[in-house]
Coordinates of C-alpha atoms and ligand atoms in Angstrom, one line a residue:
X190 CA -10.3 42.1 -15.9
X191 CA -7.2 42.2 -18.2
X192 CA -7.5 45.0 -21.2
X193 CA -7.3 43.0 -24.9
X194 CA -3.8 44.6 -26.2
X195 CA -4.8 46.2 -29.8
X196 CA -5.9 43.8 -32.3
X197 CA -2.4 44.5 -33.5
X198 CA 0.0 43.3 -31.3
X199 CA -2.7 40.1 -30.8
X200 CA -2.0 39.0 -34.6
X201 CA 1.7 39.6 -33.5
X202 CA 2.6 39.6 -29.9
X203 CA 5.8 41.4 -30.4
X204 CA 4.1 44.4 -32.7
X205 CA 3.6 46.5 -29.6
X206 CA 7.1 45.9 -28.1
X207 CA 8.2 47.2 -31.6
X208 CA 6.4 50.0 -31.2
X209 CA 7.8 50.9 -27.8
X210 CA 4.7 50.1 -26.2
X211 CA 5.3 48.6 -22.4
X212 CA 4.4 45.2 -21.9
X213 CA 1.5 45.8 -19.0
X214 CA 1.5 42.9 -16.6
X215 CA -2.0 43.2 -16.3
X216 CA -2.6 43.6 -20.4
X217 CA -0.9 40.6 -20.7
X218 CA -0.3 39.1 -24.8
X219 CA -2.3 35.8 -23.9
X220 CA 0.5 33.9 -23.0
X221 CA 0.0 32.3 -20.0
X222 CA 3.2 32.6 -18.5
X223 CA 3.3 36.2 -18.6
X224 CA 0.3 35.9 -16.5
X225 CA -0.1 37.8 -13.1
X226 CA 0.9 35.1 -10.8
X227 CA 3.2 33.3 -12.8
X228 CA 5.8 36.2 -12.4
X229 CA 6.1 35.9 -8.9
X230 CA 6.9 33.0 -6.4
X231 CA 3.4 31.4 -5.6
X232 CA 1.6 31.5 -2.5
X233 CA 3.7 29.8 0.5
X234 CA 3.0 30.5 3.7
X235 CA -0.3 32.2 5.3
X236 CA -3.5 32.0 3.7
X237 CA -3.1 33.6 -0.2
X238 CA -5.2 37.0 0.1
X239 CA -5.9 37.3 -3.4
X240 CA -7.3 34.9 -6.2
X241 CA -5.8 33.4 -9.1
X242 CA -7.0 32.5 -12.7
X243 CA -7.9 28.9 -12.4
X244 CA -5.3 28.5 -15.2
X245 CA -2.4 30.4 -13.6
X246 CA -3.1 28.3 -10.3
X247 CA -3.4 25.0 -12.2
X248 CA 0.2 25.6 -14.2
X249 CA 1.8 26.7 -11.1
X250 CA 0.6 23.4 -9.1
X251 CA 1.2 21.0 -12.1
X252 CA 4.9 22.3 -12.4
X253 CA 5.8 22.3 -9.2
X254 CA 4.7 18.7 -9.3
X255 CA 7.0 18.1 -11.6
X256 CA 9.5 17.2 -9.0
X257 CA 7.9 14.3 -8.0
X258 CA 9.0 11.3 -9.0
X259 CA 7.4 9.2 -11.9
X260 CA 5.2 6.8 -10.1
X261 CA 6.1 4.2 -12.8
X262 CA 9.5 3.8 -11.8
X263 CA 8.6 4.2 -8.2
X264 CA 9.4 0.1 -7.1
X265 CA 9.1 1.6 -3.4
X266 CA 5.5 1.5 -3.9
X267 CA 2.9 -1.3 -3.6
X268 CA 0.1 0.5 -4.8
X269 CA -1.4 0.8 -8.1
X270 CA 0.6 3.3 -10.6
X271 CA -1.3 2.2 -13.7
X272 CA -5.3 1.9 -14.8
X273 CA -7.0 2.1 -17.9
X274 CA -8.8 4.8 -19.5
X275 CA -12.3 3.5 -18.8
X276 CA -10.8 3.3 -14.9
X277 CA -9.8 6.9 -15.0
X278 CA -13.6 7.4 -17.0
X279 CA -15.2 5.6 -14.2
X280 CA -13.0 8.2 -11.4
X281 CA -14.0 11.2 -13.0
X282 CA -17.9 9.9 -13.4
X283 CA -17.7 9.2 -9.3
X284 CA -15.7 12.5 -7.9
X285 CA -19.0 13.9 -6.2
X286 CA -20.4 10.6 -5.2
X287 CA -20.0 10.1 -1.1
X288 CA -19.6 6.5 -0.5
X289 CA -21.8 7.2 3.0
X290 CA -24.7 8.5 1.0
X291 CA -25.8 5.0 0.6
X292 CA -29.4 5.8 0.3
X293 CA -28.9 8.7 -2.1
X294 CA -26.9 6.6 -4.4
X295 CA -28.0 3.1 -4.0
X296 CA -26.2 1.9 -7.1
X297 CA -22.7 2.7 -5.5
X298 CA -23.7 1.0 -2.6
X299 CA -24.8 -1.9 -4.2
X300 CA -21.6 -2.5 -6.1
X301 CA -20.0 -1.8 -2.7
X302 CA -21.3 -4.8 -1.4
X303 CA -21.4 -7.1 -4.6
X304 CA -17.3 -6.6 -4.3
X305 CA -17.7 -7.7 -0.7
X306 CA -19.2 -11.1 -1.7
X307 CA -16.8 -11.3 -4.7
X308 CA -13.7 -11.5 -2.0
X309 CA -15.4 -13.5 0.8
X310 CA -16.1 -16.3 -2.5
X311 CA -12.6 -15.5 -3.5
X312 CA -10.8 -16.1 0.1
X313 CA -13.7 -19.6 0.7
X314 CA -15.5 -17.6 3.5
X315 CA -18.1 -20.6 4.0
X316 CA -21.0 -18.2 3.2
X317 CA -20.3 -15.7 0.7
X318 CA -23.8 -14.6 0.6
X319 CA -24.2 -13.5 4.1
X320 CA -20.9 -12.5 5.8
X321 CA -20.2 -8.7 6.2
X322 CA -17.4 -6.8 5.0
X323 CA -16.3 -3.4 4.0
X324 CA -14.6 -1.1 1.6
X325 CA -12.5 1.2 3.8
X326 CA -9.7 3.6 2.7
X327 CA -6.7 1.0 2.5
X328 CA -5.5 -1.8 4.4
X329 CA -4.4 0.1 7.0
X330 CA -8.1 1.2 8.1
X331 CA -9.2 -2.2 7.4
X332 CA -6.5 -3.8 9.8
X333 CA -8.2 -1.5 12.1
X334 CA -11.4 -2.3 12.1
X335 CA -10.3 -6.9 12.0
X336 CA -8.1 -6.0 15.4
X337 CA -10.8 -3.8 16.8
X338 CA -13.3 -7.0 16.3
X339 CA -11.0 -9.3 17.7
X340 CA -10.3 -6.9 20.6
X341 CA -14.4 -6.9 21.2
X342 CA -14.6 -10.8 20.6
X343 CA -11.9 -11.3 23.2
X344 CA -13.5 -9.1 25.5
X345 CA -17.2 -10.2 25.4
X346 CA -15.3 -13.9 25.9
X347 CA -14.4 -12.8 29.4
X348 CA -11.1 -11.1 28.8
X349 CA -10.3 -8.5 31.4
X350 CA -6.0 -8.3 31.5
X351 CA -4.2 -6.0 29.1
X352 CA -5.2 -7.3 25.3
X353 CA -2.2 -8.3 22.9
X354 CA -1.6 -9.1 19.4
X355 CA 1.2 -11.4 18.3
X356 CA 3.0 -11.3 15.0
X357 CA 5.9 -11.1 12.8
X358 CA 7.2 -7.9 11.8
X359 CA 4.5 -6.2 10.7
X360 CA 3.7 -3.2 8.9
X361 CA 3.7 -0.1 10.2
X362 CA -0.4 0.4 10.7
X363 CA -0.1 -2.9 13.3
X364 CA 2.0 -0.3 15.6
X365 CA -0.4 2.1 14.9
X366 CA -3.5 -0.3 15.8
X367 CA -1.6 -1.2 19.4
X368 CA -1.1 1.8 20.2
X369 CA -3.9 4.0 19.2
X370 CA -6.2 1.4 20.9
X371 CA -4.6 0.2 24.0
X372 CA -2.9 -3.0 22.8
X373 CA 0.2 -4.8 23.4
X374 CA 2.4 -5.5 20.3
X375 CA 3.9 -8.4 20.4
X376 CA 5.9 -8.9 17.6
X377 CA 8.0 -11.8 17.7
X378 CA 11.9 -11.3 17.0
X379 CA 13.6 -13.3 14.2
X380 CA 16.2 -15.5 14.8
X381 CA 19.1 -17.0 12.7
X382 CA 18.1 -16.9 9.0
X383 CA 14.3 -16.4 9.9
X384 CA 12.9 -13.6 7.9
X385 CA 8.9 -14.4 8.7
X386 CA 7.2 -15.4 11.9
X387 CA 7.2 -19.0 12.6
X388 CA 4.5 -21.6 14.2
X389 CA 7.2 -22.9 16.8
X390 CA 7.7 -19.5 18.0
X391 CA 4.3 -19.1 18.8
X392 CA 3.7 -20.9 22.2
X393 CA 6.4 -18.6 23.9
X394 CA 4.2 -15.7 23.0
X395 CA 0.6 -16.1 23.3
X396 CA -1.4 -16.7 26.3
X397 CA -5.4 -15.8 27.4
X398 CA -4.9 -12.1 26.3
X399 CA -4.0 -12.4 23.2
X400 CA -6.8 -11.0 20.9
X401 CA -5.1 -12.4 17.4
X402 CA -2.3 -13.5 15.7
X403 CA -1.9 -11.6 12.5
X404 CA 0.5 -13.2 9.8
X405 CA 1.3 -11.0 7.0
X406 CA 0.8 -12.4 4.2
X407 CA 3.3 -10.5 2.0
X408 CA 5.7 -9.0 4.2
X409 CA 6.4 -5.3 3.6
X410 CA 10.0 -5.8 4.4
X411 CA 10.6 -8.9 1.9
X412 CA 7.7 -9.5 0.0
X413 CA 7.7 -13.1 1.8
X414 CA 3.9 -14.6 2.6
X415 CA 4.0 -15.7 6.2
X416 CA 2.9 -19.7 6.7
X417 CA -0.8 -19.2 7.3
X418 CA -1.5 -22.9 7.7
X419 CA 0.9 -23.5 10.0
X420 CA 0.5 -20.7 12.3
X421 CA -2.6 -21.8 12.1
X422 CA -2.2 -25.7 13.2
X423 CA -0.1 -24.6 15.8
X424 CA -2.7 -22.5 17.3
X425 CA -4.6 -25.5 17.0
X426 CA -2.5 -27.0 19.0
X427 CA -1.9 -25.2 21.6
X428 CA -5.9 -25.3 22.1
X429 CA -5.8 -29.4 21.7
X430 CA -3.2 -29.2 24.8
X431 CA -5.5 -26.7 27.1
X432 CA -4.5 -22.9 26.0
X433 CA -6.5 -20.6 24.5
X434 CA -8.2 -20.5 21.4
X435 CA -6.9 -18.1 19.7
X436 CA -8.2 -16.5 16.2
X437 CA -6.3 -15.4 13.3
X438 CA -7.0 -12.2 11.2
X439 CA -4.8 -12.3 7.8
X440 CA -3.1 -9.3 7.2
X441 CA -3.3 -9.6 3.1
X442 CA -2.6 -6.4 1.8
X443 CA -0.9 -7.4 -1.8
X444 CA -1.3 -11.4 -1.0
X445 CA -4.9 -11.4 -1.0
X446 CA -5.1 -10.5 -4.7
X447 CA -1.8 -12.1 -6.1
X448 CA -2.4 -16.4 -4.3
X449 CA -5.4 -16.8 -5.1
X450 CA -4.6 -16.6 -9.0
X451 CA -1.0 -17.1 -9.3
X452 CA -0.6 -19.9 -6.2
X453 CA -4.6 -21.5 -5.9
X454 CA -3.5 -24.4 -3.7
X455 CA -1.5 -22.6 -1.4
X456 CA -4.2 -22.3 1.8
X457 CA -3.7 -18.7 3.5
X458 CA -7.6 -18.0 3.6
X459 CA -10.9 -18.7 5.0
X460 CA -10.0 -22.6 4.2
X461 CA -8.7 -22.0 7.5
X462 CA -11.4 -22.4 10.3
X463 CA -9.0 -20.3 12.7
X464 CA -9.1 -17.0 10.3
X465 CA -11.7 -15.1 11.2
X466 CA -10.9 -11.5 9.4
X467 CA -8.9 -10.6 6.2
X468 CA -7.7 -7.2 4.8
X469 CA -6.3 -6.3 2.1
X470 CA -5.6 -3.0 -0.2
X471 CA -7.5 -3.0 -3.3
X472 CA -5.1 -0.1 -4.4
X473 CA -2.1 -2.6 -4.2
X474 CA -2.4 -5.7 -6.4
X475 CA -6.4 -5.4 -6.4
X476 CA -5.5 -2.9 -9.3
X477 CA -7.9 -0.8 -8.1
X478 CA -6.8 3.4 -8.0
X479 CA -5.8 4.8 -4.5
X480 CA -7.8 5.2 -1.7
X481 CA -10.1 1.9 -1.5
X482 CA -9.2 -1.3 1.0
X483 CA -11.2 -4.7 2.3
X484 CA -11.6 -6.1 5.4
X485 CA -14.1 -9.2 5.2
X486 CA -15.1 -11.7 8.1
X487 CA -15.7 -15.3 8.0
X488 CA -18.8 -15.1 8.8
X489 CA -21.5 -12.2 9.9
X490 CA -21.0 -13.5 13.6
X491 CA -17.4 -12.7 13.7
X492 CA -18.0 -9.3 13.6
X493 CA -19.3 -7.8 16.7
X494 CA -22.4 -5.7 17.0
X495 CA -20.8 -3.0 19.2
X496 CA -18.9 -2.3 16.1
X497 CA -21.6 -1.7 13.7
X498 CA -23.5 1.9 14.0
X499 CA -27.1 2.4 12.0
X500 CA -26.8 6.1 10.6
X501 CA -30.3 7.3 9.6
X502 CA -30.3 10.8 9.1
X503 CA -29.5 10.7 5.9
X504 CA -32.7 9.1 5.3
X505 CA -32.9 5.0 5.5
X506 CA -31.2 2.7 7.9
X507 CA -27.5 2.6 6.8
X508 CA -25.6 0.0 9.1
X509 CA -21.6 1.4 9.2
X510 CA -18.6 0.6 10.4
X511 CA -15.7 2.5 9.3
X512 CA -13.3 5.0 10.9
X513 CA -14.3 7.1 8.3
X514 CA -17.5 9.0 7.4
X515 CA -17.5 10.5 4.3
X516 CA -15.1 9.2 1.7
X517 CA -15.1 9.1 -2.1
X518 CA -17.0 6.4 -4.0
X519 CA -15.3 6.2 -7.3
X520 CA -12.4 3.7 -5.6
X521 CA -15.0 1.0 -5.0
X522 CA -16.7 1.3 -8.2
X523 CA -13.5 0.7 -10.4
X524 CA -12.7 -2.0 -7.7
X525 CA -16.0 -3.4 -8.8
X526 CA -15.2 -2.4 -12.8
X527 CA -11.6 -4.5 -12.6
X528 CA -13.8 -7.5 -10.9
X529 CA -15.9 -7.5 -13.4
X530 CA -14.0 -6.8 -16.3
X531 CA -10.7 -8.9 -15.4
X532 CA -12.4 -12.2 -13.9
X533 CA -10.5 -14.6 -12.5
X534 CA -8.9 -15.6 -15.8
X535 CA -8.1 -11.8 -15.9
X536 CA -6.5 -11.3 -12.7
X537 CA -4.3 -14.7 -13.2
X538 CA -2.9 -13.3 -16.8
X539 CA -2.2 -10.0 -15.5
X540 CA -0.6 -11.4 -12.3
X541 CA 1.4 -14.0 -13.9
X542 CA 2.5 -11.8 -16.3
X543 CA 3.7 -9.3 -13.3
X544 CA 5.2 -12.3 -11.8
X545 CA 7.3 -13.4 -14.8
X546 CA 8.9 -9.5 -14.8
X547 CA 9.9 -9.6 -11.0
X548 CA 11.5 -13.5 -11.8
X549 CA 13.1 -11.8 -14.8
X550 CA 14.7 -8.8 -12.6
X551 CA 15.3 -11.3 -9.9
X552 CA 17.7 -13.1 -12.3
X553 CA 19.7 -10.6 -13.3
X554 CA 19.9 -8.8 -10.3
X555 CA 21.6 -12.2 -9.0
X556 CA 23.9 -12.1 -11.9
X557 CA 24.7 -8.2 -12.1
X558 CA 26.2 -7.9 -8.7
X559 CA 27.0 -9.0 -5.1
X560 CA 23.6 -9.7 -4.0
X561 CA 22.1 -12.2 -2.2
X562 CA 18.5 -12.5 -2.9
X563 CA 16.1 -13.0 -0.1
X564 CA 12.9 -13.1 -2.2
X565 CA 13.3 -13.8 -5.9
X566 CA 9.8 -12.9 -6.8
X567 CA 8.4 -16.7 -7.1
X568 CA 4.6 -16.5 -6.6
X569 CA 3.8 -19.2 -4.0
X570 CA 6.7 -18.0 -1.8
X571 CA 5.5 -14.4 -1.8
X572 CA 4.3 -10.8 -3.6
X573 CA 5.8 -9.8 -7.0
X574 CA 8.5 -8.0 -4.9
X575 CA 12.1 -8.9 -5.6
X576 CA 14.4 -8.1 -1.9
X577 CA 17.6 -9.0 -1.6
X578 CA 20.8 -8.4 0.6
X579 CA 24.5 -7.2 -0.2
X580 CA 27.6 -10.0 0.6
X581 CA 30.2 -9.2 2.1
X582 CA 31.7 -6.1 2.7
X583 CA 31.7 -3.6 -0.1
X584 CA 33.3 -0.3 -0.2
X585 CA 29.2 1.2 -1.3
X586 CA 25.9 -0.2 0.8
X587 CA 22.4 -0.4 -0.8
X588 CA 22.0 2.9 -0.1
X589 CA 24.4 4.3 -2.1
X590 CA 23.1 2.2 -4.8
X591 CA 19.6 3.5 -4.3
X592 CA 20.9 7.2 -4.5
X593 CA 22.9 6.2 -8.0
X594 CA 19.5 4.5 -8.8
X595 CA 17.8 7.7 -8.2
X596 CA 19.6 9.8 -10.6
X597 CA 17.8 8.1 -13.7
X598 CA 14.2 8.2 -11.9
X599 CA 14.4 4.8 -9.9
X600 CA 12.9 4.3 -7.3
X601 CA 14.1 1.5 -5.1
X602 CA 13.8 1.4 -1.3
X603 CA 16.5 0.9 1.0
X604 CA 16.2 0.1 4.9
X605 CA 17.3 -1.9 7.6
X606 CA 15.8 -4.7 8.9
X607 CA 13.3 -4.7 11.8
X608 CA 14.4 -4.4 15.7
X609 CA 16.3 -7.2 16.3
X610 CA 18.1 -7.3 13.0
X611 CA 18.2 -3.8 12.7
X612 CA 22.6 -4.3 10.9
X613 CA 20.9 -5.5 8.2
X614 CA 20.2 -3.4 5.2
X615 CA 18.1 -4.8 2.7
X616 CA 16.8 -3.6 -0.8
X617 CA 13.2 -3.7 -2.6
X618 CA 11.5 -4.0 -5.5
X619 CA 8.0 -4.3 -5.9
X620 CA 6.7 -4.8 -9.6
X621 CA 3.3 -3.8 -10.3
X622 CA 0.7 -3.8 -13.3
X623 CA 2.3 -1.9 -15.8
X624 CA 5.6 -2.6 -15.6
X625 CA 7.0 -4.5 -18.6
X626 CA 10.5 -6.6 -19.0
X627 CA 11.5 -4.1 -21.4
X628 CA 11.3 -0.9 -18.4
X629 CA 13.0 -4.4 -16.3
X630 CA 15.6 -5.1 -18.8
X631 CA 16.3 -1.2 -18.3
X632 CA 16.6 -1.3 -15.1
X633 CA 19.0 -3.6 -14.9
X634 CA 20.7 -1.9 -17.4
X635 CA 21.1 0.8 -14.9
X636 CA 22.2 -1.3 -11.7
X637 CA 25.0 -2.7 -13.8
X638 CA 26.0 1.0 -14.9
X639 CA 25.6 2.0 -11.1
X640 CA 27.9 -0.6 -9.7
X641 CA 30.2 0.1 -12.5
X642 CA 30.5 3.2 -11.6
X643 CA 30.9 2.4 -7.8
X644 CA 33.7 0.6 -8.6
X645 CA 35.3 2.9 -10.6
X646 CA 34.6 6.1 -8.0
X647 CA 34.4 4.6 -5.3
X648 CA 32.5 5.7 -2.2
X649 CA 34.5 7.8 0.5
X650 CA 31.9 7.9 3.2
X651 CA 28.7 5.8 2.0
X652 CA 25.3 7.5 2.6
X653 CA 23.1 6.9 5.8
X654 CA 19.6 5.7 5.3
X655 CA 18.5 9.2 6.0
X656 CA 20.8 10.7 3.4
X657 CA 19.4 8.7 0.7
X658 CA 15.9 9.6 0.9
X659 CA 12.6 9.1 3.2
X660 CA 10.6 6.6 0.8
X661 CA 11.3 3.8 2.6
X662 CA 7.6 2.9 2.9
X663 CA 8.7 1.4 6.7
X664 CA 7.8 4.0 8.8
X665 CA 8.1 3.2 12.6
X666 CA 6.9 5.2 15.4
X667 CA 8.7 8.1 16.6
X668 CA 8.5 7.7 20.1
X669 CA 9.0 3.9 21.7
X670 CA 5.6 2.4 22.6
X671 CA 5.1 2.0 25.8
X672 CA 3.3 -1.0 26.9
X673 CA -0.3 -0.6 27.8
X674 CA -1.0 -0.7 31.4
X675 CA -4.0 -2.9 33.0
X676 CA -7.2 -1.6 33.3
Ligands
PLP877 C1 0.6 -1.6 2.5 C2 0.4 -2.5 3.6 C3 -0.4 -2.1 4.7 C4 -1.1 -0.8 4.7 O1 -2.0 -0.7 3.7 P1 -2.6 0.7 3.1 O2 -3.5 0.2 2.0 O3 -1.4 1.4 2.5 O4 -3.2 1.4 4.2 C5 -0.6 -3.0 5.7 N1 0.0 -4.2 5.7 C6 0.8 -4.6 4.7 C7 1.4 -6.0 4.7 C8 1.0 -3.8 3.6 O5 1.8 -4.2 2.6

């Protein structure tokens, strides 16, 4: 395609310019950004009508990635930002294997499932051996497919009003789950100091229609675990005194990974008759890369058959139940390589490690500033998160902070409390594997710079949460949800 410019000029690119020869876009001197394509703004808007070399397109979408923030310092994020090279190995190995191919690639399958058993041992189901469970494509597909079965169980019980969920504030795929499937969210306000949902709320908000109650354990707005146990013996409870028996699914996206090493006696799990579902993301603190999630029953009877389709035209008998179809494999492989490779003693040395960084921050956060900490990282009170609040009135709010934050690559979510506290802005942290006390000690470095510079300039007209940038990770539904009718 491009003419080879005379041996000449090749041995020195500038010999032909020397000799008043034109530099020929398409002769090019075999640098690749005199390349066609790299001289003019890429491809925007309809569909590109010509082709590119597959090294002019690569350079033109790695550099314009290079606006992105560095996922390292990204604490907005609870998902993985860190594997190993055999992890990345193990990616590459898998990018053509389709995790619904289960007869065509057995082994995949196989591992699948022995990750399945691996969690339902890790969270006590009572038989690991025989329960059913999933990979799925995060926690949000997972919560999904636990409120879907507790939708059927509820309904193949005898319910026939409009089905609701009670909670806490949740996350934002709860919304999604009541509204994309005819639910009624019930999430219970907070009051006074309350930042998680509480057993003696309960009673007020349950009744024969509710499908589940789903404590998060590991709030995405503080980090905080919900009180799993006693949600639960209140439930209990209100069976003992002639209410419904109501079932619990665990919404454990980062929790489920981080308790059961770091806080082993804290009971959140299947030790809990009432729990009959758990999901979690094995792309948070699973340590697994993006894209793969769990949801696991109690036991194979919890999940209803309705649910469960046999695909056979792929050749065997292939039970599923995902939203999904095809999706990639390699996620639940490298799940299955950290299992292996990690261990429990593993997953407890890299988690208390983690856990010691967020204290650290936590401390000096404390001491660097007006802050009031609503979550200082401790391991049996919640995720390796560090939130906190701002006292009293300052002449900046957490979101200018954020935005001064910004400037040296942090990032550090901002946003206001849910609903019924909505005044309240709060601030985030969440420290992940691969984050050392050094990059923490730097950090802090940087808040006290930020508020020192606050003080000195300070703020004329603070920044809105809008202003300071959407990577809040709390997304809420555009439009109000409007209650489900009966049907
Ligand atoms: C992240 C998160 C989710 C959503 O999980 P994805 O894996 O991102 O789909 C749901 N619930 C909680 C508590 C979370 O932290």
């Amino acid at each position: 395609m491009s003419k080879s410019p005379p041996e000449s000029s090749r041995s020195n690119p500038a010999a032909h310019l020397a000799t008043g020869a034109t530099m020929d876009e398409n002769a090019g001197n075999g640098d690749l950004f005199s390349l066609p394509g790299l001289s003019r703004p890429s491809p925007h808007g309809g569909f590109p009508p010509h082709e590119l070399f597959p090294q002019v397109a690569y350079e033109l979408v790695h550099d314009e990635l290079l606006l992105d923030g560095t996922s390292r310092m990204n604490l907005a994020t609870f998902c993985t930002t860190w594997v190993d090279d055999q992890a990345r190995r193990l990616m590459a190995e898998s990018l053509d294997k389709n995790i619904v191919d289960k007869d065509e690639y057995p082994q995949t399958a196989a591992l699948e499932q022995r990750c399945v058993r691996m969690l339902a041992d890790l969270w006590h189901a009572p038989d690991p051996g025989s329960t059913l469970g999933t990979s799925t494509t995060g926690s949000s597909e997972a919560a999904m497919l636990g409120g879907l079965a507790a939708k059927f169980r509820w309904r193949a019980a005898g319910g026939t009003g409009t089905p609701n969920l009670v909670s806490g504030p949740v996350q934002v795929c709860w919304e999604k789950f009541c509204r994309y499937f005819d639910v009624e969210l019930r999430q219970i306000p907070l009051r006074g100091d309350r930042y998680t949902l509480h057993a003696d709320d309960l009673a007020a908000h349950c009744d024969e229609n509710t499908i589940a109650v789903v404590p998060t354990f590991g709030q995405t707005f503080t980090g905080l675990f919900e009180d799993v146990a006693a949600i639960s013996a209140e439930l209990d409870r209100l069976h003992a005194a002639g209410g419904p028996d109501i079932p619990i699914h665990v919404d454990a996206a980062s929790g489920g990974f981080l308790a059961p090493f770091t806080a082993p006696d804290l009971v959140w799990d299947f030790r809990l008759p009432r729990v009959k579902s758990i999901n979690a993301s094995g792309h948070k603190t699973g340590l697994a890369p993006l894209g793969v999630g769990w949801a696991i029953w109690r036991e194979a009877a919890d999940l209803p058959r309705e649910l469960i389709f046999d695909v056979d035209y792929l050749g065997g008998s292939m039970p599923t139940f995902n939203l999904n179809f095809s999706r990639p494999g390699g996620q639940a492989i490298t799940q299955y390589y950290e299992f292996i490779r990690l261990g429990r003693a593993g997953y407890t040395r890299v988690q208390s490690a983690i856990s010691v960084v967020a204290r650290h921050f936590a401390r000096g956060l404390a001491e660097a500033g007006p802050f009031t900490l609503i979550h200082d990282g401790h391991p049996s009170a919640g995720i390796t998160a560090v939130s906190w609040r701002l006292d009293g009135p300052q002449d900046f709010n957490l979101y200018d902070l954020s935005d001064r934050l910004r400037a040296r690559g942090w990032l550090i979510a901002a946003y206001p409390l849910p609903h019924d506290r909505q005044d309240e802005t709060i601030m985030r942290a969440v420290f992940r594997h691969g984050f050392t006390i050094d990059m923490a000690d730097q950090l802090l470095a940087d808040v006290r710079r930020a508020l020192d510079q606050l003080a000195r300039h300070p703020v004329r007209s603070s920044l809105t949460r809008d202003e300071a940038g959407g990577f809040t990770h709390d997304a809420r539904p555009a439009v109000p949800v409007t209650p489900p009718g009966p049907r």
